[in-house]
Coordinates of N, CA and C in Angstrom, one line a residue:
M162 N -109.2 213.0 141.9 CA -107.9 213.3 142.4 C -107.0 212.0 142.3
A163 N -105.9 212.2 141.7 CA -104.9 211.1 141.5 C -104.1 210.9 142.8
I164 N -103.9 209.7 143.2 CA -103.0 209.4 144.3 C -101.6 209.1 143.8
S165 N -100.6 209.7 144.2 CA -99.2 209.5 143.8 C -98.7 208.2 144.5
T166 N -98.3 207.3 143.7 CA -97.7 206.1 144.2 C -96.1 206.1 144.1
A167 N -95.6 207.2 143.6 CA -94.2 207.3 143.5 C -93.5 207.3 144.8
P168 N -92.4 206.7 145.0 CA -91.6 206.8 146.2 C -91.2 208.2 146.5
R169 N -91.1 208.6 147.8 CA -90.6 209.9 148.1 C -89.1 210.0 147.6
P170 N -88.6 211.2 147.3 CA -87.3 211.3 146.8 C -86.2 210.6 147.7
A171 N -86.3 210.7 149.0 CA -85.4 210.0 149.9 C -85.4 208.5 149.7
H172 N -86.5 207.9 149.4 CA -86.6 206.5 149.2 C -86.0 206.2 147.8
Q173 N -86.2 207.1 146.8 CA -85.7 206.8 145.5 C -84.2 206.6 145.5
D174 N -83.4 207.3 146.3 CA -82.0 207.2 146.3 C -81.6 205.7 146.7
V175 N -82.2 205.3 147.8 CA -81.9 203.9 148.3 C -82.4 202.9 147.3
L176 N -83.6 203.1 146.7 CA -84.0 202.1 145.7 C -83.1 202.0 144.5
D177 N -82.6 203.2 144.1 CA -81.6 203.2 143.0 C -80.4 202.5 143.3
A178 N -79.9 202.7 144.5 CA -78.6 202.0 145.0 C -78.8 200.5 145.0
L179 N -80.0 200.1 145.5 CA -80.3 198.7 145.6 C -80.4 198.1 144.2
A180 N -81.0 198.8 143.2 CA -81.1 198.3 141.9 C -79.7 198.2 141.2
R181 N -78.9 199.2 141.4 CA -77.5 199.1 140.9 C -76.7 198.0 141.5
C182 N -76.9 197.7 142.8 CA -76.2 196.6 143.4 C -76.7 195.3 142.9
V183 N -78.0 195.1 142.7 CA -78.5 193.9 142.1 C -77.8 193.6 140.7
A184 N -77.8 194.7 139.9 CA -77.3 194.5 138.6 C -75.8 194.2 138.6
A185 N -75.0 194.9 139.5 CA -73.6 194.6 139.6 C -73.3 193.2 140.1
C186 N -74.1 192.8 141.1 CA -73.9 191.4 141.7 C -74.2 190.3 140.6
E187 N -75.3 190.5 139.9 CA -75.7 189.5 138.9 C -74.6 189.5 137.8
H188 N -74.1 190.7 137.4 CA -73.1 190.7 136.4 C -71.8 190.0 136.9
C189 N -71.4 190.3 138.1 CA -70.2 189.8 138.7 C -70.3 188.2 138.8
A190 N -71.4 187.7 139.3 CA -71.6 186.3 139.4 C -71.5 185.6 138.0
T191 N -72.1 186.2 137.0 CA -72.0 185.6 135.7 C -70.6 185.7 135.1
A192 N -69.9 186.8 135.3 CA -68.6 187.0 134.9 C -67.6 186.1 135.6
C193 N -67.8 185.8 136.9 CA -67.0 184.9 137.7 C -67.0 183.5 137.1
L194 N -68.1 183.1 136.6 CA -68.2 181.8 136.0 C -67.3 181.6 134.8
G195 N -66.9 182.6 134.2 CA -66.0 182.5 133.1 C -64.5 182.7 133.4
E196 N -64.2 182.9 134.7 CA -62.8 183.1 135.1 C -62.1 181.7 135.1
D197 N -60.7 181.8 134.9 CA -59.9 180.6 134.8 C -60.0 179.7 136.0
N198 N -59.8 180.4 137.2 CA -59.8 179.6 138.4 C -61.2 179.7 139.1
L199 N -62.1 178.9 138.5 CA -63.5 179.0 138.9 C -63.7 178.6 140.4
Q200 N -62.9 177.6 140.8 CA -63.0 177.2 142.2 C -62.7 178.3 143.2
M201 N -61.8 179.2 142.9 CA -61.4 180.3 143.7 C -62.6 181.4 143.7
M202 N -63.4 181.4 142.7 CA -64.4 182.4 142.6 C -65.8 181.9 143.2
V203 N -65.8 180.7 143.7 CA -67.1 180.2 144.3 C -67.6 181.0 145.4
P204 N -66.8 181.4 146.4 CA -67.3 182.3 147.5 C -67.9 183.6 146.9
C205 N -67.2 184.1 146.0 CA -67.7 185.4 145.4 C -69.0 185.2 144.7
I206 N -69.1 184.2 143.9 CA -70.4 183.9 143.2 C -71.5 183.7 144.2
R207 N -71.3 183.0 145.3 CA -72.3 182.7 146.3 C -72.8 184.0 146.9
L208 N -71.8 184.9 147.3 CA -72.1 186.1 147.9 C -72.8 187.1 146.9
D209 N -72.4 187.1 145.7 CA -73.1 187.9 144.7 C -74.6 187.5 144.6
R210 N -74.8 186.2 144.6 CA -76.2 185.8 144.5 C -77.0 186.2 145.7
D211 N -76.4 186.0 146.9 CA -77.1 186.3 148.1 C -77.4 187.8 148.2
C212 N -76.4 188.6 147.8 CA -76.5 190.0 147.8 C -77.6 190.5 146.9
A213 N -77.6 190.0 145.6 CA -78.6 190.4 144.7 C -80.0 190.1 145.2
D214 N -80.2 188.9 145.8 CA -81.5 188.5 146.3 C -81.9 189.4 147.5
I215 N -81.0 189.7 148.4 CA -81.4 190.5 149.6 C -81.7 191.9 149.1
C216 N -81.0 192.4 148.2 CA -81.2 193.8 147.7 C -82.6 193.9 147.0
R217 N -82.9 192.8 146.2 CA -84.3 192.8 145.6 C -85.4 192.8 146.6
L218 N -85.2 192.0 147.6 CA -86.2 191.9 148.7 C -86.3 193.2 149.5
T219 N -85.2 193.8 149.8 CA -85.1 195.0 150.5 C -85.8 196.1 149.7
A220 N -85.6 196.2 148.4 CA -86.2 197.2 147.6 C -87.8 197.0 147.6
A221 N -88.2 195.8 147.6 CA -89.6 195.5 147.6 C -90.3 196.0 148.9
F222 N -89.6 195.7 150.0 CA -90.1 196.1 151.4 C -90.1 197.6 151.5
I223 N -89.1 198.3 151.0 CA -89.1 199.8 151.1 C -90.1 200.3 150.2
A224 N -90.3 199.8 149.0 CA -91.2 200.4 148.0 C -92.7 200.3 148.5
R225 N -92.9 199.2 149.2 CA -94.3 199.0 149.8 C -94.5 199.7 151.1
G226 N -93.4 200.3 151.7 CA -93.5 200.9 153.0 C -93.8 200.0 154.1
S227 N -93.2 198.8 154.0 CA -93.4 197.7 155.0 C -92.8 198.2 156.4
D228 N -93.5 197.8 157.4 CA -93.0 198.0 158.8 C -91.8 197.2 159.1
H229 N -91.6 196.2 158.2 CA -90.5 195.2 158.5 C -89.2 195.6 157.7
A230 N -89.3 196.7 156.9 CA -88.1 197.2 156.1 C -86.9 197.4 157.0
P231 N -87.0 198.0 158.2 CA -85.8 198.1 159.0 C -85.1 196.8 159.3
H232 N -85.8 195.8 159.5 CA -85.2 194.5 159.8 C -84.4 193.9 158.6
I233 N -85.1 194.0 157.4 CA -84.5 193.6 156.2 C -83.3 194.4 155.9
L234 N -83.4 195.7 156.1 CA -82.2 196.6 155.9 C -81.0 196.2 156.6
K235 N -81.2 195.8 157.8 CA -80.0 195.3 158.7 C -79.3 194.2 158.0
E236 N -80.1 193.2 157.5 CA -79.5 192.0 156.9 C -78.9 192.4 155.5
C237 N -79.5 193.3 154.8 CA -79.0 193.8 153.5 C -77.6 194.5 153.7
I238 N -77.5 195.3 154.7 CA -76.3 196.0 155.0 C -75.2 194.9 155.3
E239 N -75.5 194.0 156.1 CA -74.5 192.9 156.5 C -74.1 192.1 155.3
I240 N -75.0 191.7 154.4 CA -74.6 190.9 153.2 C -73.9 191.8 152.2
C241 N -74.3 193.1 152.0 CA -73.6 194.0 151.1 C -72.1 194.1 151.6
Q242 N -71.9 194.3 152.9 CA -70.6 194.4 153.4 C -69.7 193.2 153.1
K243 N -70.3 192.0 153.3 CA -69.6 190.8 153.1 C -69.3 190.6 151.6
C244 N -70.3 191.0 150.8 CA -70.0 190.9 149.3 C -69.0 191.9 148.9
H245 N -69.0 193.1 149.4 CA -68.0 194.1 149.1 C -66.6 193.5 149.5
D246 N -66.5 193.0 150.7 CA -65.2 192.5 151.2 C -64.6 191.4 150.3
E247 N -65.5 190.5 149.9 CA -65.1 189.4 149.0 C -64.6 189.9 147.7
C248 N -65.5 190.7 147.0 CA -65.2 191.2 145.7 C -64.0 192.1 145.7
A249 N -63.8 192.9 146.7 CA -62.7 193.8 146.8 C -61.3 193.0 146.7
Q250 N -61.3 191.8 147.1 CA -60.1 191.0 147.1 C -59.6 190.6 145.7
H251 N -60.5 190.6 144.7 CA -60.2 190.2 143.4 C -60.0 191.4 142.5
Q252 N -59.0 191.2 141.6 CA -58.7 192.3 140.7 C -59.5 192.4 139.4
H253 N -60.4 191.5 139.2 CA -61.2 191.5 138.0 C -62.1 192.8 138.0
A254 N -62.2 193.4 136.9 CA -63.0 194.6 136.8 C -64.4 194.4 137.3
H255 N -65.0 193.3 137.0 CA -66.4 193.0 137.4 C -66.5 192.9 138.9
C256 N -65.4 192.4 139.6 CA -65.4 192.3 141.0 C -65.2 193.7 141.7
Q257 N -64.4 194.4 141.1 CA -64.2 195.8 141.6 C -65.4 196.7 141.4
A258 N -66.1 196.5 140.3 CA -67.3 197.3 140.1 C -68.4 196.8 141.1
C259 N -68.5 195.5 141.4 CA -69.4 195.0 142.3 C -69.1 195.5 143.7
A260 N -67.8 195.5 144.1 CA -67.5 196.0 145.4 C -67.9 197.4 145.6
A261 N -67.7 198.2 144.6 CA -68.1 199.6 144.6 C -69.6 199.8 144.7
A262 N -70.4 199.0 144.0 CA -71.8 199.0 144.1 C -72.3 198.6 145.4
C263 N -71.7 197.6 146.0 CA -72.1 197.1 147.3 C -71.8 198.1 148.4
Q264 N -70.7 198.8 148.3 CA -70.3 199.9 149.2 C -71.4 201.0 149.1
A265 N -71.7 201.4 148.0 CA -72.7 202.5 147.8 C -74.0 202.1 148.3
C266 N -74.4 200.8 148.1 CA -75.7 200.3 148.5 C -75.7 200.3 150.0
L267 N -74.7 199.7 150.7 CA -74.8 199.7 152.1 C -74.8 201.0 152.8
E268 N -74.1 202.0 152.2 CA -74.2 203.3 152.7 C -75.5 204.0 152.5
A269 N -76.2 203.7 151.4 CA -77.5 204.2 151.1 C -78.5 203.6 152.1
C270 N -78.3 202.3 152.4 CA -79.2 201.6 153.3 C -79.0 202.1 154.7
K271 N -77.8 202.4 155.1 CA -77.6 202.9 156.4 C -78.2 204.3 156.6
S272 N -78.3 205.1 155.5 CA -78.9 206.4 155.6 C -80.4 206.4 155.5
Y273 N -81.0 205.3 155.1 CA -82.5 205.2 155.0 C -83.2 205.4 156.3
K274 N -84.2 206.2 156.3 CA -85.0 206.5 157.5 C -86.4 206.2 157.2

């Protein structure tokens, strides 16, 4: 008898949102490095990196069914909100896409049970 290691469908939604957020944040940080006013983009780059890292960690905790996932989720929600707020201030397409991914991620994390 094979044991299924696939996440339950409810978990898959949050894992997908976390993965999209990681990709958007990594892309945004890299794209910000090419902007004309790099100094202005430093807070955005820092939050992008923090957000990508916490989303990766959160996904790992959820995927393994860790009892500590709820604690990590709280931090993930907080950092995603801060990253969203920072990126939303910039009109660059990569920042706007990142803000949208962060918003979707924090909403998915809030709905995780």
